[in-house]
Coordinates of C-alpha atoms and ligand atoms in Angstrom, one line a residue:
M1 CA -36.1 25.2 -26.3
K2 CA -37.5 22.5 -28.5
A3 CA -36.4 20.8 -31.7
D4 CA -37.4 17.8 -33.8
V5 CA -33.7 16.9 -34.3
V6 CA -30.6 17.9 -32.4
I7 CA -27.2 17.4 -34.1
I8 CA -24.2 17.4 -31.7
G9 CA -21.1 18.6 -33.5
G10 CA -20.4 21.2 -36.1
G11 CA -17.6 19.4 -38.0
V12 CA -17.9 18.4 -41.7
I13 CA -20.1 15.5 -40.7
G14 CA -22.6 17.5 -38.5
A15 CA -22.7 20.3 -41.1
S16 CA -23.3 17.8 -44.0
I17 CA -26.1 16.1 -42.0
A18 CA -27.7 19.5 -41.1
R19 CA -27.7 20.6 -44.7
E20 CA -29.1 17.3 -45.9
L21 CA -31.9 17.2 -43.3
S22 CA -32.7 20.8 -44.0
R23 CA -34.4 19.5 -47.2
Y24 CA -37.3 18.3 -44.9
S25 CA -39.9 20.2 -42.9
L26 CA -38.1 19.7 -39.6
N27 CA -37.1 21.9 -36.8
I28 CA -33.3 21.2 -36.5
I29 CA -30.8 22.5 -34.1
L30 CA -27.0 21.9 -34.5
I31 CA -25.0 22.5 -31.3
E32 CA -21.3 23.1 -31.3
K33 CA -19.2 23.6 -28.2
E34 CA -16.6 25.9 -29.8
D35 CA -17.2 29.5 -31.1
D36 CA -17.5 28.4 -34.7
V37 CA -18.0 25.3 -36.9
A38 CA -15.0 23.4 -38.3
M39 CA -13.0 23.8 -35.1
G40 CA -12.2 20.1 -34.6
T41 CA -10.7 17.5 -37.0
S42 CA -12.4 19.1 -39.9
K43 CA -10.0 22.0 -39.8
G44 CA -6.8 19.9 -39.4
N45 CA -6.5 17.4 -42.2
S46 CA -5.1 16.9 -45.7
G47 CA -8.1 18.2 -47.6
I48 CA -8.1 15.3 -50.0
I49 CA -11.2 13.9 -51.7
H50 CA -9.9 10.4 -52.1
A51 CA -10.6 8.4 -55.3
G52 CA -11.6 5.4 -53.2
Y53 CA -9.1 2.6 -53.9
N54 CA -7.8 2.3 -50.3
A55 CA -10.7 1.0 -48.2
D56 CA -12.4 -2.3 -48.9
F57 CA -15.8 -2.0 -50.5
K58 CA -17.2 -4.3 -47.8
T59 CA -16.6 -1.5 -45.3
L60 CA -18.7 1.6 -44.9
K61 CA -15.5 3.7 -45.5
G62 CA -15.0 2.1 -48.9
R63 CA -18.7 2.3 -50.0
L64 CA -19.3 5.8 -48.8
N65 CA -16.1 7.2 -50.2
I66 CA -16.9 5.8 -53.7
K67 CA -20.4 7.1 -53.6
S68 CA -19.4 10.6 -52.4
N69 CA -16.4 11.3 -54.7
P70 CA -18.5 12.2 -57.8
M71 CA -20.9 14.3 -55.7
F72 CA -18.3 16.9 -55.0
D73 CA -18.4 18.7 -58.4
K74 CA -22.0 19.8 -58.1
L75 CA -21.9 20.3 -54.4
C76 CA -18.9 22.6 -54.5
Q77 CA -20.4 24.4 -57.5
D78 CA -23.6 25.0 -55.5
L79 CA -21.8 26.0 -52.3
K80 CA -19.2 28.2 -54.2
V81 CA -16.4 26.2 -52.7
R82 CA -13.2 25.8 -54.6
Y83 CA -12.6 22.2 -55.6
K84 CA -9.9 20.9 -57.9
R85 CA -9.9 17.3 -59.3
I86 CA -6.2 17.1 -59.8
G87 CA -5.7 13.3 -59.4
S88 CA -3.4 11.4 -57.2
L89 CA -0.3 9.2 -57.6
V90 CA 0.8 6.5 -55.1
I91 CA 4.6 6.3 -55.6
G92 CA 6.6 3.0 -55.7
F93 CA 10.3 2.4 -55.9
T94 CA 10.7 -1.4 -55.9
E95 CA 9.2 -4.5 -57.4
E96 CA 7.7 -5.2 -54.0
D97 CA 6.0 -1.7 -54.2
L98 CA 4.7 -2.6 -57.6
G99 CA 3.0 -5.6 -56.1
K100 CA 1.3 -3.3 -53.6
L101 CA 0.3 -0.8 -56.2
R102 CA -1.3 -3.7 -58.2
E103 CA -3.2 -4.8 -55.0
L104 CA -4.5 -1.2 -54.5
K105 CA -5.6 -1.1 -58.1
K106 CA -7.4 -4.4 -57.8
N107 CA -9.2 -3.2 -54.7
G108 CA -10.1 0.1 -56.4
E109 CA -11.5 -1.8 -59.4
K110 CA -13.5 -4.1 -57.0
N111 CA -14.9 -0.8 -55.5
G112 CA -16.0 0.2 -59.0
L113 CA -13.2 2.6 -60.0
K114 CA -12.6 2.2 -63.7
N115 CA -9.9 4.7 -64.5
L116 CA -7.0 3.6 -62.3
E117 CA -3.7 3.1 -64.1
I118 CA -0.2 2.0 -63.2
I119 CA 2.3 4.2 -64.9
A120 CA 6.1 4.3 -65.1
G121 CA 9.0 6.0 -66.9
D122 CA 8.6 9.1 -69.1
K123 CA 4.9 9.2 -68.6
L124 CA 5.3 9.4 -64.9
F125 CA 8.0 12.1 -65.0
R126 CA 6.0 14.2 -67.5
L127 CA 3.2 14.3 -64.9
E128 CA 5.6 15.1 -62.1
P129 CA 9.0 16.4 -63.2
N130 CA 10.3 17.0 -59.6
L131 CA 9.7 13.4 -58.3
N132 CA 12.5 11.5 -56.7
P133 CA 14.5 10.3 -59.7
Q134 CA 14.5 6.8 -58.1
T135 CA 10.7 6.5 -58.5
K136 CA 9.8 3.5 -60.7
Y137 CA 6.0 3.2 -60.7
A138 CA 2.9 5.0 -59.6
L139 CA -0.8 4.2 -59.3
Y140 CA -2.6 7.0 -61.0
A141 CA -6.1 7.9 -59.9
P142 CA -7.5 10.9 -61.9
S143 CA -10.6 11.2 -59.8
A144 CA -8.9 12.3 -56.5
G145 CA -9.3 16.0 -55.7
I146 CA -8.4 18.8 -53.2
I147 CA -10.6 21.1 -51.2
S148 CA -10.4 23.4 -48.2
P149 CA -12.0 21.3 -45.5
Y150 CA -13.0 24.2 -43.2
K151 CA -14.4 26.3 -46.1
F152 CA -16.4 23.3 -47.2
T153 CA -17.8 22.8 -43.7
I154 CA -18.6 26.5 -43.2
A155 CA -20.4 26.6 -46.6
L156 CA -22.5 23.5 -45.7
A157 CA -23.4 25.2 -42.4
D158 CA -24.2 28.5 -44.1
N159 CA -26.5 26.6 -46.5
A160 CA -28.2 24.7 -43.7
V161 CA -28.8 28.0 -41.8
I162 CA -30.4 29.5 -45.0
N163 CA -32.7 26.5 -45.1
G164 CA -33.8 27.0 -41.5
V165 CA -31.3 25.1 -39.3
K166 CA -30.5 26.9 -36.0
V167 CA -26.8 26.7 -35.2
L168 CA -26.0 27.2 -31.5
L169 CA -22.3 28.0 -30.9
E170 CA -20.5 27.7 -27.6
T171 CA -23.2 25.2 -26.7
E172 CA -21.9 21.9 -25.3
A173 CA -23.9 18.7 -24.9
K174 CA -23.4 17.6 -21.3
D175 CA -25.9 14.7 -21.0
I176 CA -29.0 13.4 -22.6
R177 CA -32.5 12.8 -21.1
T178 CA -34.5 9.7 -21.8
E179 CA -37.9 8.5 -20.8
K180 CA -38.9 4.8 -21.2
R181 CA -35.8 4.2 -23.4
Q182 CA -36.8 7.1 -25.7
V183 CA -34.7 10.2 -26.2
C184 CA -36.4 13.3 -24.8
G185 CA -33.8 15.9 -24.6
V186 CA -30.2 17.1 -24.6
V187 CA -28.7 18.9 -21.5
T188 CA -26.3 21.6 -22.5
N189 CA -24.3 24.3 -20.7
R190 CA -27.1 26.7 -21.8
G191 CA -30.0 24.6 -20.6
L192 CA -32.2 21.7 -21.9
I193 CA -33.2 21.3 -25.5
E194 CA -36.3 19.1 -25.7
T195 CA -36.1 16.7 -28.7
R196 CA -37.0 13.1 -29.7
V197 CA -34.0 12.6 -31.9
I198 CA -30.3 13.2 -31.3
I199 CA -27.6 12.7 -33.9
N200 CA -24.2 12.2 -32.3
A201 CA -21.6 13.7 -34.7
A202 CA -19.2 14.9 -31.9
G203 CA -16.0 13.7 -33.6
L204 CA -13.3 12.8 -31.1
Y205 CA -15.9 13.1 -28.3
A206 CA -18.5 10.9 -29.9
D207 CA -17.6 8.0 -27.5
E208 CA -18.4 10.3 -24.5
I209 CA -21.7 11.4 -25.9
A210 CA -22.6 7.8 -26.9
K211 CA -21.9 6.7 -23.3
T212 CA -24.8 8.8 -22.1
S213 CA -27.1 6.7 -24.2
G214 CA -25.6 3.4 -23.0
D215 CA -23.6 2.7 -26.3
S216 CA -20.0 1.9 -25.7
F217 CA -16.9 2.2 -27.8
K218 CA -13.6 4.0 -27.2
I219 CA -12.0 6.7 -29.4
I220 CA -8.3 7.0 -29.3
P221 CA -6.8 10.2 -30.8
L222 CA -4.2 9.6 -33.5
K223 CA -2.2 12.6 -34.3
G224 CA -1.1 13.8 -37.7
E225 CA 1.3 16.8 -38.1
Y226 CA 1.7 18.9 -41.2
Q227 CA 3.8 21.7 -42.7
L228 CA 2.6 24.3 -45.1
F229 CA 4.8 26.1 -47.7
D230 CA 4.5 29.5 -49.3
K231 CA 2.6 29.9 -52.5
Q232 CA 5.6 30.5 -54.6
W233 CA 6.0 26.7 -54.6
R234 CA 2.6 26.0 -56.0
N235 CA 4.0 24.3 -59.1
L236 CA 6.5 22.0 -57.4
V237 CA 3.9 19.2 -57.7
N238 CA 0.9 18.9 -59.9
H239 CA -0.9 15.9 -58.2
I240 CA -1.5 14.5 -54.7
L241 CA 1.6 12.3 -54.1
F242 CA 1.2 9.4 -51.6
P243 CA 3.8 6.8 -50.5
I244 CA 2.7 3.2 -50.3
P245 CA 0.1 3.1 -47.5
T246 CA 0.6 1.3 -44.2
K247 CA -2.0 -0.3 -42.0
L248 CA -2.1 2.8 -39.8
S249 CA -2.3 5.5 -42.4
K250 CA -2.0 6.6 -46.0
G251 CA 1.5 7.9 -45.2
I252 CA 3.2 11.3 -45.6
L253 CA 1.9 13.0 -48.7
V254 CA 3.0 16.0 -50.8
T255 CA 0.2 18.0 -52.4
P256 CA -0.7 21.4 -53.7
T257 CA -3.6 22.9 -51.7
V258 CA -6.7 24.3 -53.3
H259 CA -5.4 27.8 -52.4
D260 CA -2.0 27.1 -54.1
N261 CA 0.2 26.4 -51.1
L262 CA 2.2 23.2 -50.8
L263 CA 1.3 20.9 -48.0
I264 CA 3.3 17.9 -46.6
G265 CA 2.2 15.5 -43.9
P266 CA 0.7 13.8 -41.9
N267 CA 2.7 11.5 -39.6
S268 CA 0.6 9.2 -37.4
Y269 CA 0.9 8.4 -33.7
R270 CA -1.3 7.9 -30.7
V271 CA -1.7 10.7 -28.1
K272 CA -3.5 10.7 -24.7
E273 CA -5.3 14.0 -24.9
K274 CA -8.2 14.8 -27.3
G275 CA -7.1 18.4 -27.3
D276 CA -3.4 17.9 -28.0
L277 CA -2.8 19.7 -31.2
S278 CA 0.8 20.6 -30.5
T279 CA 3.4 20.1 -33.2
T280 CA 6.7 18.7 -32.2
R281 CA 10.3 19.0 -33.2
A282 CA 10.5 15.2 -33.9
G283 CA 7.2 15.4 -35.8
I284 CA 8.4 18.2 -38.0
K285 CA 11.6 16.2 -38.8
E286 CA 9.7 13.0 -39.5
V287 CA 7.2 14.8 -41.9
Y288 CA 9.9 16.7 -43.7
E289 CA 12.1 13.6 -44.2
G290 CA 9.0 11.5 -45.2
A291 CA 8.0 14.0 -47.8
R292 CA 11.5 14.3 -49.2
K293 CA 11.4 10.6 -50.2
L294 CA 8.8 11.7 -52.8
I295 CA 10.1 15.2 -53.6
P296 CA 13.8 15.5 -52.6
H297 CA 14.1 19.3 -53.1
L298 CA 11.7 20.8 -50.6
P299 CA 11.9 24.5 -49.9
H300 CA 12.4 24.4 -46.1
Q301 CA 13.2 28.2 -46.1
D302 CA 9.7 28.9 -47.3
L303 CA 7.8 27.0 -44.6
I304 CA 5.1 29.3 -43.3
N305 CA 3.2 27.2 -40.8
S306 CA 2.9 23.8 -39.1
F307 CA -0.3 22.4 -37.6
A308 CA -1.8 19.1 -36.4
G309 CA -5.1 17.2 -36.6
L310 CA -6.4 14.3 -34.6
R311 CA -8.0 11.2 -36.1
A312 CA -11.0 9.7 -34.2
D313 CA -9.7 6.1 -34.2
I314 CA -12.1 3.6 -32.7
E315 CA -10.3 1.0 -30.6
G316 CA -10.5 -2.4 -32.2
R317 CA -12.5 -1.3 -35.2
D318 CA -11.4 -0.2 -38.7
D319 CA -14.7 1.3 -39.9
F320 CA -17.1 4.1 -39.3
I321 CA -20.1 3.6 -36.9
I322 CA -23.2 5.0 -38.5
E323 CA -26.3 3.4 -36.9
A324 CA -29.3 4.0 -34.7
S325 CA -28.6 3.0 -31.1
K326 CA -29.8 -0.4 -30.0
K327 CA -30.1 0.8 -26.4
I328 CA -32.5 3.7 -26.8
R329 CA -34.9 5.0 -29.5
G330 CA -34.1 8.3 -31.2
F331 CA -30.3 8.2 -30.8
I332 CA -28.1 7.9 -33.9
N333 CA -24.3 7.5 -33.7
V334 CA -22.1 8.9 -36.5
A335 CA -18.8 8.1 -34.9
G336 CA -15.2 7.0 -35.7
I337 CA -15.3 9.2 -38.8
E338 CA -11.6 9.1 -39.6
S339 CA -10.2 9.3 -43.1
P340 CA -11.8 9.2 -45.6
G341 CA -14.5 11.0 -43.6
L342 CA -14.2 14.3 -45.4
S343 CA -14.4 12.5 -48.8
S344 CA -17.4 10.5 -47.6
A345 CA -19.4 13.3 -45.9
P346 CA -22.1 13.8 -48.6
A347 CA -22.9 10.1 -48.7
I348 CA -22.8 9.8 -44.9
A349 CA -25.4 12.6 -44.7
E350 CA -27.6 10.8 -47.1
M351 CA -27.2 7.6 -45.1
V352 CA -28.1 9.3 -41.9
S353 CA -31.2 10.8 -43.5
G354 CA -32.3 7.2 -44.4
I355 CA -31.7 6.1 -40.8
L356 CA -33.6 9.0 -39.5
K357 CA -36.6 8.0 -41.6
E358 CA -36.6 4.6 -39.9
V359 CA -36.1 6.1 -36.5
V360 CA -39.0 8.5 -37.0
K361 CA -41.3 5.6 -38.1
E362 CA -40.3 3.8 -34.9
I363 CA -41.1 6.8 -32.7
S364 CA -44.4 7.6 -34.5
P365 CA -45.5 5.2 -37.2
R366 CA -47.8 7.7 -38.9
L367 CA -45.2 10.4 -39.2
E368 CA -43.5 10.9 -42.6
L369 CA -40.7 13.3 -43.4
D370 CA -41.9 15.9 -45.9
Y371 CA -39.6 17.5 -48.5
K372 CA -39.8 21.3 -48.4
D373 CA -40.7 22.9 -51.7
D374 CA -38.5 25.9 -51.0
F375 CA -35.1 24.2 -50.2
I376 CA -32.3 26.5 -51.4
E377 CA -29.6 24.3 -53.0
A378 CA -27.0 27.0 -53.7
L379 CA -25.2 29.9 -52.1
P380 CA -24.9 33.2 -54.0
E381 CA -21.7 34.0 -55.9
Q382 CA -19.6 36.5 -54.0
P383 CA -16.8 38.5 -55.5
K384 CA -13.2 38.0 -54.1
F385 CA -10.4 40.3 -55.0
A386 CA -8.0 37.4 -55.4
D387 CA -10.1 36.1 -58.3
Y388 CA -10.0 39.4 -60.1
L389 CA -6.3 40.1 -60.2
D390 CA -6.3 40.0 -64.0
K391 CA -9.7 41.5 -64.4
T392 CA -9.0 44.9 -62.9
D393 CA -11.8 46.7 -64.9
E394 CA -14.4 44.4 -63.5
W395 CA -13.1 44.8 -60.0
Q396 CA -13.2 48.6 -60.5
E397 CA -16.9 48.3 -61.2
I398 CA -17.4 46.4 -58.0
V399 CA -15.4 49.0 -56.0
E400 CA -17.5 51.8 -57.6
K401 CA -20.7 50.2 -56.2
D402 CA -19.1 49.6 -52.8
A403 CA -15.9 51.4 -51.8
D404 CA -15.2 48.8 -49.1
Y405 CA -14.1 46.4 -51.9
G406 CA -11.4 48.9 -52.7
E407 CA -9.7 48.7 -49.3
I408 CA -7.2 45.8 -49.1
I409 CA -6.8 44.4 -45.6
C410 CA -4.7 41.3 -46.3
R411 CA -1.9 41.9 -48.8
C412 CA -0.6 38.3 -48.8
E413 CA -3.9 36.7 -49.7
K414 CA -5.4 39.8 -51.5
V415 CA -8.5 40.2 -49.4
S416 CA -10.7 43.4 -49.3
K417 CA -12.6 44.9 -46.5
G418 CA -15.8 44.3 -48.4
E419 CA -15.2 40.6 -48.2
M420 CA -14.5 40.8 -44.5
L421 CA -17.8 42.7 -43.8
R422 CA -19.6 40.0 -45.8
A423 CA -18.0 37.3 -43.5
I424 CA -19.2 39.1 -40.4
H425 CA -22.7 39.1 -41.7
Q426 CA -22.9 35.8 -43.6
P427 CA -25.6 33.3 -42.4
L428 CA -23.1 31.7 -40.0
P429 CA -21.2 34.9 -39.1
A430 CA -17.5 35.2 -38.1
R431 CA -16.9 36.6 -34.7
S432 CA -13.2 35.9 -34.1
L433 CA -9.9 36.4 -36.0
D434 CA -9.6 32.7 -36.8
A435 CA -13.2 32.6 -38.0
I436 CA -12.4 35.4 -40.4
K437 CA -9.3 33.6 -41.5
R438 CA -11.1 30.4 -42.3
R439 CA -13.8 32.3 -44.3
I440 CA -11.8 34.7 -46.3
R441 CA -8.1 33.7 -45.8
A442 CA -7.0 37.1 -44.2
G443 CA -4.0 36.0 -42.1
M444 CA -3.4 32.7 -44.0
G445 CA -0.6 34.0 -46.2
R446 CA 3.2 34.3 -46.0
C447 CA 3.1 36.8 -43.0
Q448 CA 0.5 34.6 -41.2
G449 CA -1.5 37.6 -40.0
G450 CA 1.5 39.8 -39.0
F451 CA 0.2 42.7 -41.0
C452 CA -3.5 42.2 -41.2
S453 CA -4.4 41.0 -37.7
P454 CA -4.6 44.5 -36.1
K455 CA -6.8 45.7 -39.0
V456 CA -9.0 42.6 -38.8
L457 CA -9.4 43.1 -35.0
K458 CA -10.3 46.8 -35.5
I459 CA -12.9 46.1 -38.1
L460 CA -14.4 43.2 -36.1
S461 CA -14.7 45.5 -33.1
E462 CA -16.3 48.3 -35.0
E463 CA -18.7 46.1 -36.9
L464 CA -19.8 44.0 -33.9
K465 CA -19.8 47.2 -31.7
I466 CA -17.8 45.6 -29.0
S467 CA -14.6 46.6 -27.3
P468 CA -11.3 45.6 -29.1
L469 CA -10.4 44.0 -25.7
S470 CA -13.3 41.5 -26.2
I471 CA -12.2 40.3 -29.6
T472 CA -10.8 36.8 -29.5
K473 CA -8.5 34.7 -31.6
K474 CA -10.8 31.6 -31.4
G475 CA -13.5 32.1 -28.7
K476 CA -13.5 32.1 -25.0
S477 CA -10.2 32.8 -23.2
S478 CA -8.3 33.7 -26.3
E479 CA -8.6 37.5 -26.1
I480 CA -5.8 39.2 -28.0
L481 CA -5.4 42.5 -26.3
K482 CA -4.9 42.6 -22.5
T483 CA -5.5 46.3 -21.7
K484 CA -5.2 49.8 -23.2
T485 CA -1.6 51.0 -23.3
K486 CA -2.6 54.2 -21.5
D487 CA -4.4 52.2 -18.7
M488 CA -1.4 49.9 -18.4
I489 CA 0.9 52.9 -18.0
K490 CA -1.4 54.4 -15.4
E491 CA -1.6 51.1 -13.5
A492 CA 2.1 50.7 -13.5
G493 CA 2.4 54.3 -12.2
V494 CA 5.0 55.1 -14.8
K495 CA 5.7 58.9 -15.2
F496 CA 7.3 60.3 -18.2
K497 CA 9.4 63.5 -18.0
N498 CA 8.3 64.7 -21.4
E499 CA 5.0 63.2 -22.3
V500 CA 4.9 62.6 -26.1
R501 CA 1.6 63.2 -27.7
V502 CA 0.8 61.2 -30.8
Ligands
FAD601 C1 -4.4 14.1 -39.9 C2 -5.7 13.8 -40.6 C3 -5.8 13.8 -42.0 C4 -7.0 13.6 -42.7 N1 -7.0 13.7 -44.0 C5 -8.2 13.4 -44.6 C6 -8.3 13.6 -46.1 O1 -7.4 14.0 -46.7 N2 -9.5 13.2 -46.6 C7 -10.5 12.7 -45.9 O2 -11.5 12.3 -46.5 N3 -10.5 12.7 -44.6 C8 -9.4 13.0 -43.9 N4 -9.3 13.0 -42.6 C9 -10.5 12.6 -41.8 C10 -11.4 13.8 -41.7 O3 -10.7 15.0 -41.3 C11 -12.5 13.5 -40.7 O4 -13.2 12.3 -41.1 C12 -13.6 14.5 -40.5 O5 -13.0 15.8 -40.4 C13 -14.4 14.2 -39.3 O6 -15.4 15.2 -39.1 P1 -16.3 15.2 -37.9 O7 -17.4 16.1 -38.2 O8 -16.8 13.8 -37.6 O9 -15.4 15.6 -36.7 P2 -15.0 17.0 -36.2 O10 -14.5 17.9 -37.3 O11 -14.0 16.8 -35.1 O12 -16.3 17.6 -35.6 C14 -16.9 17.3 -34.4 C15 -17.3 18.5 -33.7 O13 -18.1 18.2 -32.5 C16 -17.8 19.2 -31.5 N5 -18.2 18.6 -30.2 C17 -17.5 17.6 -29.6 N6 -18.1 17.4 -28.4 C18 -19.2 18.2 -28.3 C19 -20.2 18.4 -27.4 N7 -20.2 17.7 -26.2 N8 -21.1 19.3 -27.6 C20 -21.1 20.1 -28.7 N9 -20.2 19.9 -29.7 C21 -19.2 19.0 -29.5 C22 -16.4 19.5 -31.7 O14 -16.0 20.8 -31.2 C23 -16.2 19.4 -33.2 O15 -16.4 20.7 -33.8 C24 -8.1 13.3 -41.9 C25 -8.1 13.3 -40.5 C26 -6.9 13.7 -39.9 C27 -6.8 13.8 -38.4

């Protein structure tokens, strides 16, 4: 197999780069070791598009966050991804906190943010009536927003595929091939892909990929745990609420999600394993107590899920690494993309496109990257039952054209079978229960898939024409069914006196 460019990693960064580069006449392959995109850090984070007052403008983090934030409105409109610019508040309780809020404001203004404001008293409690009554001050940043990070990543990948990018799932980069200090291929578990350019967007594993080119840095996973509450608490807070940030993190926040749940977290601590996504009793307690400092009355009885994500923290460095390798030609590192990586993704992709142009010139001075005339900027609008709850006549018209939209498969999240069939056949198709969940939310609601999972499994099996026993939760080794009940009984040699026929 051959490609002009191979991107390693299907997180929000790899997918953003793939979409951006698909504007050019290039043969691009994105490889992802898991069975879907958005399976790494891009699925386990806060989903905040930060305003940009935290990081210093001298850092890439600061510059790229500020540049990206305004890009989200159009991008999300084009990709049909829900995005809400609800604004954020950093909460202060003391005079010392006020000093820190002023510092943050000053940094934000240096970064170019004009609409930051320190607010107090009635104004603050009008914005957030359920805040801890001891709150004194807050830094208000109206340009912060919320997004579903995995839906955003999938939409970017879908759009890249429509524009010609090949996405190879369950394809893991194992090594790279070079000749006279020039990249000439990627060795994967499925064979060699010949290429002159590799973009390393492998998230937590970017240090291991970089090592194969001779570049050296070390990534240490920094865990963050979360808790998610049922939708009935959607109005408990109106903005993203942060505590005063520390050196290690922005602290335990309380925020509505873009799908109307309530989210609290993350804590922050180092772990040894890059695959350690466990949640812990101590973590749950720490997150809950941390969040209660901002909102004292949290509905613990309506907690529906907890999860964790891992930050790709580069040892001894507090910034992204986005640069061409100095060791070999044709190798670009996009590494250490911790927060605000999601918020910075569109500008990171543009920056990588600029670096690629330089790299291409180095490889072949006469080669230019040509824009395609037929780049498709937007994904089509697709009807979702949940958006039509107060427009039943319009939904009825959709059902009359296609009866699958009349069959509801997930009651909690109000998802129809028509939407599920679409997810199975979209440009980057869903093949597992979790892939369905991330695309259309079936299984994300209060019952967490208790009711809809068997239905989803059955439809997947029928539509993909594979045995239900082969349907997985999230790729290899996560099959849901072990055996047919009848076979199990036969194997166990159980004999029933009066066989009941159903
Ligand atoms: C707790 C937490 C909270 C956060 N909150 C926010 C926030 O609110 N706002 C914000 O802007 N940012 C936030 N971030 C940061 C943000 O999530 C990351 O910057 C972003 O998701 C990084 O994306 P990525 O594509 O670099 O990495 P990933 O999403 O991890 O993608 C890398 C991909 O590479 C694949 N891969 C790895 N090795 C190989 C290989 N050898 N071959 C093929 N594929 C491979 C992986 O499977 C993975 O899918 C948060 C992060 C964490 C952990």
